[in-house]
Amino acid sequence: LNSANFQSARLVGPAVAGVLITAVGSGWAFLINGLSFAAPIIGLLLMRTSELYKVERTPRGKGQLREGLRYVAGNPDLIWPIVLVGFIGTFGFNFPIWLSAFADDVFHAGPGTYGLLNTLIAIGSVAGALLAARRVVARRRLLVGAALMFGVLEVVAAATPYFWLFAALMVPIGIFSLTFNVTANSSVQLATDPAMRGRVMSLFMMVFVGGTPIGGPLVGWLTDTCGARIGFAAGGLISAAAAGTVGLLLVRAGGLRVKLDLRRGHPRVVFVPRTPEDKQLATTA
């Protein structure tokens, strides 16, 4: 729930900003955003520190960061989800750039349309958060599948000539983006030894939060140079390609292979052991 709340806020915030810009202008939107920080500050000041659970801190020492990096690099269940988060965070989450470009240059609309598109993504993200809260286990298939669908839907949205279809696609894009974010966060935490969790999650958040500011200038340049459709499609293609590649690497790391099951007239992709000795790993994919 905490992860879903955090990820939802990253998508709901721009939607609220779009509405405020349309209603009262950019200056007032910045002022209201600044004043909104009073709420969490007051909440922190009202906390009863005597009732908090005290956790013994891990003693600091030389080489802890290096040890954490080695731990992540040696664990496929950690390194590949983090790599996937890096690619999608860098190239797939640049919605302020794309949506403003589509609103102005493609559909020739104003701030109201930009706010509407952000609102639709926010609706999808809230729906994705509610669905994510119901799941007990974060599986690799869900992680890779959500990332793949997220990228594919971005490509489809970039190609559509109709505003109503483009706007409608924002909802499933929001659902799959939130599903991917929450599943990645949960799977990395559950696969990490408690003694290493702080260092691993620090690396995860650095990659996740730091990717978008790095990719923003690149995606912005591509969007300005080649157009909004090319920029949006490129982000989706990179995200989908990264999801497919990481999915295959995770399958191979688990001693599995991909098989298309055509039985009973319902084709579906399943993971089966590459060798009899790997059979017990098939249930964990």
mmCIF file of N, CA and C in Angstrom, residues 22 47 61 69 108 116 124 130 168 172 179-180 188 195 217 226 269 275 277 283:
data_model
loop_
_atom_site.group_PDB
_atom_site.id
_atom_site.type_symbol
_atom_site.label_atom_id
_atom_site.label_comp_id
_atom_site.label_asym_id
_atom_site.label_seq_id
_atom_site.Cartn_x
_atom_site.Cartn_y
_atom_site.Cartn_z
ATOM 1 N N THR A 22 -4.877 25.419 -15.742
ATOM 2 C CA THR A 22 -6.016 25.849 -16.554
ATOM 3 C C THR A 22 -6.914 26.811 -15.790
ATOM 4 N N MET A 47 3.686 13.639 15.129
ATOM 5 C CA MET A 47 3.985 12.236 15.443
ATOM 6 C C MET A 47 4.462 12.102 16.882
ATOM 7 N N GLY A 61 30.436 1.089 8.127
ATOM 8 C CA GLY A 61 31.804 0.646 7.928
ATOM 9 C C GLY A 61 32.227 0.872 6.491
ATOM 10 N N LEU A 69 26.549 -3.292 -3.936
ATOM 11 C CA LEU A 69 26.582 -3.418 -5.390
ATOM 12 C C LEU A 69 26.935 -4.836 -5.813
ATOM 13 N N HIS A 108 -3.456 20.455 -31.197
ATOM 14 C CA HIS A 108 -3.670 21.910 -31.252
ATOM 15 C C HIS A 108 -4.703 22.359 -30.218
ATOM 16 N N LEU A 116 -6.479 17.271 -18.867
ATOM 17 C CA LEU A 116 -7.352 16.112 -19.048
ATOM 18 C C LEU A 116 -6.544 14.838 -19.250
ATOM 19 N N GLY A 124 -6.074 5.924 -14.195
ATOM 20 C CA GLY A 124 -5.506 4.598 -14.402
ATOM 21 C C GLY A 124 -4.550 4.192 -13.302
ATOM 22 N N LEU A 130 -5.174 0.150 -6.659
ATOM 23 C CA LEU A 130 -6.168 -0.696 -5.991
ATOM 24 C C LEU A 130 -5.981 -2.162 -6.366
ATOM 25 N N ALA A 168 -8.222 7.830 -24.387
ATOM 26 C CA ALA A 168 -8.667 6.590 -23.751
ATOM 27 C C ALA A 168 -7.493 5.690 -23.392
ATOM 28 N N PRO A 172 -5.281 2.800 -19.493
ATOM 29 C CA PRO A 172 -4.496 1.569 -19.329
ATOM 30 C C PRO A 172 -3.002 1.820 -19.198
ATOM 31 N N THR A 179 1.216 -0.667 -12.007
ATOM 32 C CA THR A 179 1.411 -2.090 -11.727
ATOM 33 C C THR A 179 2.880 -2.460 -11.816
ATOM 34 N N PHE A 180 3.561 -1.969 -12.841
ATOM 35 C CA PHE A 180 4.989 -2.248 -12.979
ATOM 36 C C PHE A 180 5.780 -1.667 -11.816
ATOM 37 N N VAL A 188 11.721 -6.605 -5.516
ATOM 38 C CA VAL A 188 13.098 -6.351 -5.080
ATOM 39 C C VAL A 188 13.204 -6.441 -3.562
ATOM 40 N N ALA A 195 19.350 -7.840 6.001
ATOM 41 C CA ALA A 195 20.552 -7.095 6.357
ATOM 42 C C ALA A 195 21.030 -6.188 5.226
ATOM 43 N N PRO A 217 16.040 15.298 -20.850
ATOM 44 C CA PRO A 217 16.657 16.082 -21.925
ATOM 45 C C PRO A 217 16.795 15.306 -23.232
ATOM 46 N N CYS A 226 12.185 15.511 -33.882
ATOM 47 C CA CYS A 226 11.471 14.585 -34.771
ATOM 48 C C CYS A 226 9.963 14.613 -34.601
ATOM 49 N N VAL A 269 1.351 -18.304 -23.284
ATOM 50 C CA VAL A 269 2.782 -18.470 -23.086
ATOM 51 C C VAL A 269 3.022 -19.040 -21.696
ATOM 52 N N THR A 275 15.722 -28.370 -18.431
ATOM 53 C CA THR A 275 16.209 -29.710 -18.128
ATOM 54 C C THR A 275 15.365 -30.281 -17.005
ATOM 55 N N GLU A 277 16.252 -31.383 -14.244
ATOM 56 C CA GLU A 277 16.736 -30.952 -12.933
ATOM 57 C C GLU A 277 16.175 -29.595 -12.538
ATOM 58 N N THR A 283 7.710 -23.413 -10.990
ATOM 59 C CA THR A 283 6.591 -22.843 -10.239
ATOM 60 C C THR A 283 6.899 -21.470 -9.685
#
